[in-house]
mmCIF file of N, CA and C in Angstrom:
data_model
loop_
_atom_site.group_PDB
_atom_site.id
_atom_site.type_symbol
_atom_site.label_atom_id
_atom_site.label_comp_id
_atom_site.label_asym_id
_atom_site.label_seq_id
_atom_site.Cartn_x
_atom_site.Cartn_y
_atom_site.Cartn_z
ATOM 1 N N UNK A 1 -57.185 53.708 -9.229
ATOM 2 C CA UNK A 1 -55.840 53.282 -8.907
ATOM 3 C C UNK A 1 -55.856 52.547 -7.564
ATOM 4 N N UNK A 2 -54.986 51.607 -7.422
ATOM 5 C CA UNK A 2 -54.914 50.783 -6.215
ATOM 6 C C UNK A 2 -53.776 51.310 -5.349
ATOM 7 N N UNK A 3 -54.071 51.592 -4.076
ATOM 8 C CA UNK A 3 -53.004 52.031 -3.190
ATOM 9 C C UNK A 3 -52.426 50.827 -2.441
ATOM 10 N N UNK A 4 -51.368 51.059 -1.687
ATOM 11 C CA UNK A 4 -50.629 49.973 -1.035
ATOM 12 C C UNK A 4 -51.473 49.226 -0.012
ATOM 13 N N UNK A 5 -52.359 49.905 0.721
ATOM 14 C CA UNK A 5 -53.191 49.247 1.729
ATOM 15 C C UNK A 5 -54.192 48.290 1.075
ATOM 16 N N UNK A 6 -54.754 48.678 -0.052
ATOM 17 C CA UNK A 6 -55.667 47.784 -0.755
ATOM 18 C C UNK A 6 -54.924 46.611 -1.385
ATOM 19 N N UNK A 7 -53.673 46.815 -1.727
ATOM 20 C CA UNK A 7 -52.872 45.767 -2.353
ATOM 21 C C UNK A 7 -52.621 44.618 -1.388
ATOM 22 N N UNK A 8 -52.526 44.929 -0.081
ATOM 23 C CA UNK A 8 -52.316 43.887 0.928
ATOM 24 C C UNK A 8 -53.513 42.944 1.014
ATOM 25 N N UNK A 9 -54.708 43.425 0.714
ATOM 26 C CA UNK A 9 -55.924 42.631 0.846
ATOM 27 C C UNK A 9 -56.181 41.728 -0.364
ATOM 28 N N UNK A 10 -55.470 41.947 -1.460
ATOM 29 C CA UNK A 10 -55.692 41.171 -2.677
ATOM 30 C C UNK A 10 -54.993 39.823 -2.592
ATOM 31 N N UNK A 11 -55.611 38.833 -3.178
ATOM 32 C CA UNK A 11 -54.960 37.526 -3.238
ATOM 33 C C UNK A 11 -54.271 37.360 -4.594
ATOM 34 N N UNK A 12 -53.711 36.198 -4.820
ATOM 35 C CA UNK A 12 -52.923 35.935 -6.026
ATOM 36 C C UNK A 12 -53.739 36.131 -7.299
ATOM 37 N N UNK A 13 -54.962 35.606 -7.330
ATOM 38 C CA UNK A 13 -55.783 35.715 -8.526
ATOM 39 C C UNK A 13 -56.164 37.160 -8.832
ATOM 40 N N UNK A 14 -56.415 37.955 -7.786
ATOM 41 C CA UNK A 14 -56.746 39.367 -7.989
ATOM 42 C C UNK A 14 -55.561 40.131 -8.575
ATOM 43 N N UNK A 15 -54.367 39.852 -8.063
ATOM 44 C CA UNK A 15 -53.176 40.519 -8.584
ATOM 45 C C UNK A 15 -52.909 40.139 -10.038
ATOM 46 N N UNK A 16 -53.060 38.887 -10.347
ATOM 47 C CA UNK A 16 -52.870 38.454 -11.735
ATOM 48 C C UNK A 16 -53.902 39.093 -12.656
ATOM 49 N N UNK A 17 -55.122 39.239 -12.171
ATOM 50 C CA UNK A 17 -56.174 39.863 -12.973
ATOM 51 C C UNK A 17 -55.860 41.331 -13.252
ATOM 52 N N UNK A 18 -55.266 42.024 -12.288
ATOM 53 C CA UNK A 18 -54.865 43.422 -12.493
ATOM 54 C C UNK A 18 -53.844 43.552 -13.617
ATOM 55 N N UNK A 19 -52.969 42.560 -13.730
ATOM 56 C CA UNK A 19 -51.935 42.605 -14.754
ATOM 57 C C UNK A 19 -52.460 42.076 -16.089
ATOM 58 N N UNK A 20 -53.583 41.365 -16.058
ATOM 59 C CA UNK A 20 -54.142 40.807 -17.283
ATOM 60 C C UNK A 20 -53.809 39.342 -17.482
ATOM 61 N N UNK A 21 -53.476 38.661 -16.405
ATOM 62 C CA UNK A 21 -53.135 37.238 -16.474
ATOM 63 C C UNK A 21 -54.112 36.431 -15.633
ATOM 64 N N UNK A 22 -54.007 35.126 -15.735
ATOM 65 C CA UNK A 22 -54.801 34.235 -14.885
ATOM 66 C C UNK A 22 -53.983 32.990 -14.603
ATOM 67 N N UNK A 23 -54.366 32.255 -13.552
ATOM 68 C CA UNK A 23 -53.625 31.053 -13.185
ATOM 69 C C UNK A 23 -53.914 29.949 -14.191
ATOM 70 N N UNK A 24 -52.951 29.092 -14.363
ATOM 71 C CA UNK A 24 -53.086 27.983 -15.293
ATOM 72 C C UNK A 24 -53.958 26.905 -14.661
ATOM 73 N N UNK A 25 -54.861 26.365 -15.464
ATOM 74 C CA UNK A 25 -55.727 25.293 -14.962
ATOM 75 C C UNK A 25 -54.935 24.002 -14.877
ATOM 76 N N UNK A 26 -55.193 23.249 -13.849
ATOM 77 C CA UNK A 26 -54.541 21.969 -13.642
ATOM 78 C C UNK A 26 -55.107 20.943 -14.612
ATOM 79 N N UNK A 27 -54.353 19.913 -14.916
ATOM 80 C CA UNK A 27 -54.807 18.867 -15.830
ATOM 81 C C UNK A 27 -56.044 18.165 -15.296
ATOM 82 N N UNK A 28 -56.086 17.951 -13.999
ATOM 83 C CA UNK A 28 -57.242 17.278 -13.391
ATOM 84 C C UNK A 28 -58.496 18.132 -13.562
ATOM 85 N N UNK A 29 -58.350 19.448 -13.436
ATOM 86 C CA UNK A 29 -59.493 20.342 -13.609
ATOM 87 C C UNK A 29 -60.057 20.268 -15.023
ATOM 88 N N UNK A 30 -59.210 20.006 -15.985
ATOM 89 C CA UNK A 30 -59.640 19.908 -17.372
ATOM 90 C C UNK A 30 -60.155 18.514 -17.695
ATOM 91 N N UNK A 31 -59.486 17.494 -17.185
ATOM 92 C CA UNK A 31 -59.785 16.117 -17.564
ATOM 93 C C UNK A 31 -60.989 15.533 -16.841
ATOM 94 N N UNK A 32 -61.209 15.922 -15.600
ATOM 95 C CA UNK A 32 -62.283 15.332 -14.805
ATOM 96 C C UNK A 32 -63.673 15.535 -15.402
ATOM 97 N N UNK A 33 -64.046 16.711 -15.863
ATOM 98 C CA UNK A 33 -65.375 16.851 -16.486
ATOM 99 C C UNK A 33 -65.531 16.020 -17.758
ATOM 100 N N UNK A 34 -64.451 15.871 -18.513
ATOM 101 C CA UNK A 34 -64.516 15.078 -19.740
ATOM 102 C C UNK A 34 -64.749 13.603 -19.404
ATOM 103 N N UNK A 35 -64.035 13.104 -18.421
ATOM 104 C CA UNK A 35 -64.202 11.701 -18.009
ATOM 105 C C UNK A 35 -65.597 11.484 -17.435
ATOM 106 N N UNK A 36 -66.098 12.427 -16.677
ATOM 107 C CA UNK A 36 -67.450 12.312 -16.120
ATOM 108 C C UNK A 36 -68.511 12.290 -17.208
ATOM 109 N N UNK A 37 -68.372 13.144 -18.208
ATOM 110 C CA UNK A 37 -69.331 13.153 -19.315
ATOM 111 C C UNK A 37 -69.250 11.857 -20.123
ATOM 112 N N UNK A 38 -68.039 11.343 -20.315
ATOM 113 C CA UNK A 38 -67.870 10.085 -21.035
ATOM 114 C C UNK A 38 -68.530 8.934 -20.276
ATOM 115 N N UNK A 39 -68.337 8.867 -18.963
ATOM 116 C CA UNK A 39 -68.949 7.807 -18.153
ATOM 117 C C UNK A 39 -70.471 7.917 -18.172
ATOM 118 N N UNK A 40 -70.986 9.142 -18.097
ATOM 119 C CA UNK A 40 -72.439 9.327 -18.161
ATOM 120 C C UNK A 40 -72.969 8.875 -19.520
ATOM 121 N N UNK A 41 -72.236 9.161 -20.577
ATOM 122 C CA UNK A 41 -72.635 8.710 -21.912
ATOM 123 C C UNK A 41 -72.658 7.197 -22.034
ATOM 124 N N UNK A 42 -71.689 6.553 -21.419
ATOM 125 C CA UNK A 42 -71.664 5.083 -21.432
ATOM 126 C C UNK A 42 -72.878 4.527 -20.705
ATOM 127 N N UNK A 43 -73.194 5.089 -19.547
ATOM 128 C CA UNK A 43 -74.346 4.609 -18.787
ATOM 129 C C UNK A 43 -75.650 4.835 -19.543
ATOM 130 N N UNK A 44 -75.803 5.999 -20.163
ATOM 131 C CA UNK A 44 -77.018 6.275 -20.930
ATOM 132 C C UNK A 44 -77.109 5.337 -22.123
ATOM 133 N N UNK A 45 -75.986 5.112 -22.801
ATOM 134 C CA UNK A 45 -75.973 4.202 -23.942
ATOM 135 C C UNK A 45 -76.309 2.773 -23.546
ATOM 136 N N UNK A 46 -75.770 2.321 -22.434
ATOM 137 C CA UNK A 46 -76.073 0.968 -21.965
ATOM 138 C C UNK A 46 -77.541 0.850 -21.576
ATOM 139 N N UNK A 47 -78.073 1.870 -20.914
ATOM 140 C CA UNK A 47 -79.489 1.846 -20.539
ATOM 141 C C UNK A 47 -80.394 1.823 -21.758
ATOM 142 N N UNK A 48 -80.085 2.646 -22.754
ATOM 143 C CA UNK A 48 -80.888 2.633 -23.980
ATOM 144 C C UNK A 48 -80.763 1.305 -24.714
ATOM 145 N N UNK A 49 -79.577 0.741 -24.699
ATOM 146 C CA UNK A 49 -79.391 -0.568 -25.333
ATOM 147 C C UNK A 49 -80.223 -1.645 -24.668
ATOM 148 N N UNK A 50 -80.293 -1.605 -23.353
ATOM 149 C CA UNK A 50 -81.116 -2.599 -22.647
ATOM 150 C C UNK A 50 -82.600 -2.351 -22.873
ATOM 151 N N UNK A 51 -82.995 -1.081 -22.956
ATOM 152 C CA UNK A 51 -84.407 -0.778 -23.193
ATOM 153 C C UNK A 51 -84.857 -1.180 -24.592
ATOM 154 N N UNK A 52 -83.972 -1.049 -25.551
ATOM 155 C CA UNK A 52 -84.328 -1.331 -26.935
ATOM 156 C C UNK A 52 -83.926 -2.737 -27.377
ATOM 157 N N UNK A 53 -83.547 -3.582 -26.453
ATOM 158 C CA UNK A 53 -83.126 -4.945 -26.775
ATOM 159 C C UNK A 53 -84.313 -5.743 -27.315
ATOM 160 N N UNK A 54 -84.061 -6.662 -28.262
ATOM 161 C CA UNK A 54 -85.151 -7.426 -28.869
ATOM 162 C C UNK A 54 -85.726 -8.515 -27.963
ATOM 163 N N UNK A 55 -85.086 -8.806 -26.856
ATOM 164 C CA UNK A 55 -85.563 -9.855 -25.958
ATOM 165 C C UNK A 55 -86.284 -9.224 -24.767
ATOM 166 N N UNK A 56 -87.198 -9.968 -24.165
ATOM 167 C CA UNK A 56 -87.811 -9.485 -22.924
ATOM 168 C C UNK A 56 -86.780 -9.453 -21.794
ATOM 169 N N UNK A 57 -87.095 -8.735 -20.757
ATOM 170 C CA UNK A 57 -86.166 -8.530 -19.652
ATOM 171 C C UNK A 57 -85.696 -9.807 -18.981
ATOM 172 N N UNK A 58 -86.608 -10.769 -18.780
ATOM 173 C CA UNK A 58 -86.212 -12.016 -18.112
ATOM 174 C C UNK A 58 -85.192 -12.781 -18.935
ATOM 175 N N UNK A 59 -85.425 -12.891 -20.230
ATOM 176 C CA UNK A 59 -84.494 -13.610 -21.099
ATOM 177 C C UNK A 59 -83.155 -12.880 -21.185
ATOM 178 N N UNK A 60 -83.208 -11.576 -21.263
ATOM 179 C CA UNK A 60 -81.984 -10.793 -21.350
ATOM 180 C C UNK A 60 -81.148 -10.940 -20.081
ATOM 181 N N UNK A 61 -81.796 -10.888 -18.917
ATOM 182 C CA UNK A 61 -81.071 -11.061 -17.659
ATOM 183 C C UNK A 61 -80.490 -12.468 -17.550
ATOM 184 N N UNK A 62 -81.231 -13.485 -17.996
ATOM 185 C CA UNK A 62 -80.706 -14.853 -17.972
ATOM 186 C C UNK A 62 -79.492 -14.986 -18.888
ATOM 187 N N UNK A 63 -79.582 -14.402 -20.076
ATOM 188 C CA UNK A 63 -78.448 -14.459 -20.999
ATOM 189 C C UNK A 63 -77.223 -13.762 -20.419
ATOM 190 N N UNK A 64 -77.434 -12.588 -19.826
ATOM 191 C CA UNK A 64 -76.319 -11.869 -19.205
ATOM 192 C C UNK A 64 -75.723 -12.666 -18.053
ATOM 193 N N UNK A 65 -76.578 -13.277 -17.249
ATOM 194 C CA UNK A 65 -76.109 -14.088 -16.120
ATOM 195 C C UNK A 65 -75.289 -15.276 -16.618
ATOM 196 N N UNK A 66 -75.750 -15.940 -17.690
ATOM 197 C CA UNK A 66 -75.017 -17.079 -18.239
ATOM 198 C C UNK A 66 -73.679 -16.645 -18.818
ATOM 199 N N UNK A 67 -73.642 -15.499 -19.506
ATOM 200 C CA UNK A 67 -72.380 -15.015 -20.064
ATOM 201 C C UNK A 67 -71.393 -14.655 -18.964
ATOM 202 N N UNK A 68 -71.877 -14.010 -17.914
ATOM 203 C CA UNK A 68 -70.991 -13.676 -16.805
ATOM 204 C C UNK A 68 -70.468 -14.935 -16.120
ATOM 205 N N UNK A 69 -71.329 -15.931 -15.944
ATOM 206 C CA UNK A 69 -70.914 -17.178 -15.309
ATOM 207 C C UNK A 69 -69.872 -17.894 -16.169
ATOM 208 N N UNK A 70 -70.093 -17.944 -17.489
ATOM 209 C CA UNK A 70 -69.125 -18.612 -18.362
ATOM 210 C C UNK A 70 -67.808 -17.836 -18.383
ATOM 211 N N UNK A 71 -67.868 -16.508 -18.303
ATOM 212 C CA UNK A 71 -66.646 -15.706 -18.235
ATOM 213 C C UNK A 71 -65.879 -15.967 -16.950
ATOM 214 N N UNK A 72 -66.595 -16.122 -15.842
ATOM 215 C CA UNK A 72 -65.938 -16.420 -14.572
ATOM 216 C C UNK A 72 -65.284 -17.798 -14.621
ATOM 217 N N UNK A 73 -65.969 -18.773 -15.226
ATOM 218 C CA UNK A 73 -65.390 -20.114 -15.354
ATOM 219 C C UNK A 73 -64.139 -20.080 -16.223
ATOM 220 N N UNK A 74 -64.199 -19.328 -17.325
ATOM 221 C CA UNK A 74 -63.042 -19.219 -18.215
ATOM 222 C C UNK A 74 -61.850 -18.614 -17.479
ATOM 223 N N UNK A 75 -62.098 -17.546 -16.714
ATOM 224 C CA UNK A 75 -61.004 -16.920 -15.981
ATOM 225 C C UNK A 75 -60.442 -17.835 -14.905
ATOM 226 N N UNK A 76 -61.307 -18.524 -14.186
ATOM 227 C CA UNK A 76 -60.803 -19.421 -13.137
ATOM 228 C C UNK A 76 -60.013 -20.578 -13.738
ATOM 229 N N UNK A 77 -60.458 -21.094 -14.899
ATOM 230 C CA UNK A 77 -59.695 -22.147 -15.570
ATOM 231 C C UNK A 77 -58.352 -21.625 -16.060
ATOM 232 N N UNK A 78 -58.331 -20.415 -16.602
ATOM 233 C CA UNK A 78 -57.078 -19.832 -17.081
ATOM 234 C C UNK A 78 -56.117 -19.600 -15.924
ATOM 235 N N UNK A 79 -56.621 -19.132 -14.794
ATOM 236 C CA UNK A 79 -55.766 -18.915 -13.628
ATOM 237 C C UNK A 79 -55.259 -20.258 -13.109
ATOM 238 N N UNK A 80 -56.110 -21.263 -13.114
ATOM 239 C CA UNK A 80 -55.687 -22.594 -12.671
ATOM 240 C C UNK A 80 -54.595 -23.167 -13.557
ATOM 241 N N UNK A 81 -54.744 -22.986 -14.864
ATOM 242 C CA UNK A 81 -53.719 -23.493 -15.790
ATOM 243 C C UNK A 81 -52.404 -22.738 -15.617
ATOM 244 N N UNK A 82 -52.476 -21.445 -15.413
ATOM 245 C CA UNK A 82 -51.238 -20.678 -15.261
ATOM 246 C C UNK A 82 -50.555 -20.997 -13.938
ATOM 247 N N UNK A 83 -51.324 -21.257 -12.886
ATOM 248 C CA UNK A 83 -50.699 -21.599 -11.603
ATOM 249 C C UNK A 83 -50.108 -23.001 -11.656
ATOM 250 N N UNK A 84 -50.723 -23.924 -12.422
ATOM 251 C CA UNK A 84 -50.139 -25.256 -12.584
ATOM 252 C C UNK A 84 -48.834 -25.168 -13.355
ATOM 253 N N UNK A 85 -48.810 -24.319 -14.387
ATOM 254 C CA UNK A 85 -47.584 -24.139 -15.164
ATOM 255 C C UNK A 85 -46.486 -23.509 -14.329
ATOM 256 N N UNK A 86 -46.833 -22.604 -13.456
ATOM 257 C CA UNK A 86 -45.842 -21.968 -12.592
ATOM 258 C C UNK A 86 -45.321 -22.952 -11.562
ATOM 259 N N UNK A 87 -46.162 -23.877 -11.107
ATOM 260 C CA UNK A 87 -45.722 -24.864 -10.116
ATOM 261 C C UNK A 87 -44.763 -25.863 -10.739
ATOM 262 N N UNK A 88 -44.877 -26.113 -12.042
ATOM 263 C CA UNK A 88 -44.012 -27.084 -12.707
ATOM 264 C C UNK A 88 -42.668 -26.494 -13.087
ATOM 265 N N UNK A 89 -42.532 -25.197 -13.114
ATOM 266 C CA UNK A 89 -41.249 -24.587 -13.444
ATOM 267 C C UNK A 89 -40.371 -24.558 -12.213
ATOM 268 N N UNK A 90 -39.081 -24.598 -12.442
ATOM 269 C CA UNK A 90 -38.126 -24.570 -11.336
ATOM 270 C C UNK A 90 -37.889 -23.151 -10.873
ATOM 271 N N UNK A 91 -36.982 -22.981 -9.907
ATOM 272 C CA UNK A 91 -36.708 -21.653 -9.385
ATOM 273 C C UNK A 91 -36.049 -20.732 -10.424
ATOM 274 N N UNK A 92 -35.328 -21.295 -11.390
ATOM 275 C CA UNK A 92 -34.670 -20.484 -12.415
ATOM 276 C C UNK A 92 -35.606 -20.216 -13.598
ATOM 277 N N UNK A 93 -36.837 -20.707 -13.541
ATOM 278 C CA UNK A 93 -37.753 -20.527 -14.640
ATOM 279 C C UNK A 93 -37.693 -21.682 -15.625
ATOM 280 N N UNK A 94 -36.831 -22.686 -15.363
ATOM 281 C CA UNK A 94 -36.737 -23.832 -16.261
ATOM 282 C C UNK A 94 -37.787 -24.854 -15.867
ATOM 283 N N UNK A 95 -38.230 -25.600 -16.825
ATOM 284 C CA UNK A 95 -39.272 -26.587 -16.591
ATOM 285 C C UNK A 95 -38.632 -27.823 -15.971
ATOM 286 N N UNK A 96 -39.214 -28.305 -14.862
ATOM 287 C CA UNK A 96 -38.706 -29.502 -14.225
ATOM 288 C C UNK A 96 -39.283 -30.731 -14.911
ATOM 289 N N UNK A 97 -38.460 -31.725 -15.063
ATOM 290 C CA UNK A 97 -38.897 -32.940 -15.731
ATOM 291 C C UNK A 97 -39.257 -33.985 -14.681
ATOM 292 N N UNK A 98 -40.420 -34.578 -14.871
ATOM 293 C CA UNK A 98 -40.835 -35.640 -13.967
ATOM 294 C C UNK A 98 -40.899 -36.918 -14.754
ATOM 295 N N UNK A 99 -40.420 -38.011 -14.153
ATOM 296 C CA UNK A 99 -40.396 -39.292 -14.859
ATOM 297 C C UNK A 99 -41.549 -40.162 -14.442
#
């Protein structure tokens, strides 16, 4: 049996355990390990994919570099086109006509 002096020394979790309860786990406590395992799986999968690729490393790196460069060009062109379109619209969002 627990007397009053020992009860003062117990913290919240100890008291809940005496009653047969426990504190509720936070969402972050549950979700963080799952996200970490998922990210580790992605990294392992990507590494295995690169190891088992049919091309040698130099060719694979060149192909990846070219794809990244073409993606950067595509994005910069898309941003340029959208900023040109925004410059041609008026303050109310209407398109200004130039003669």
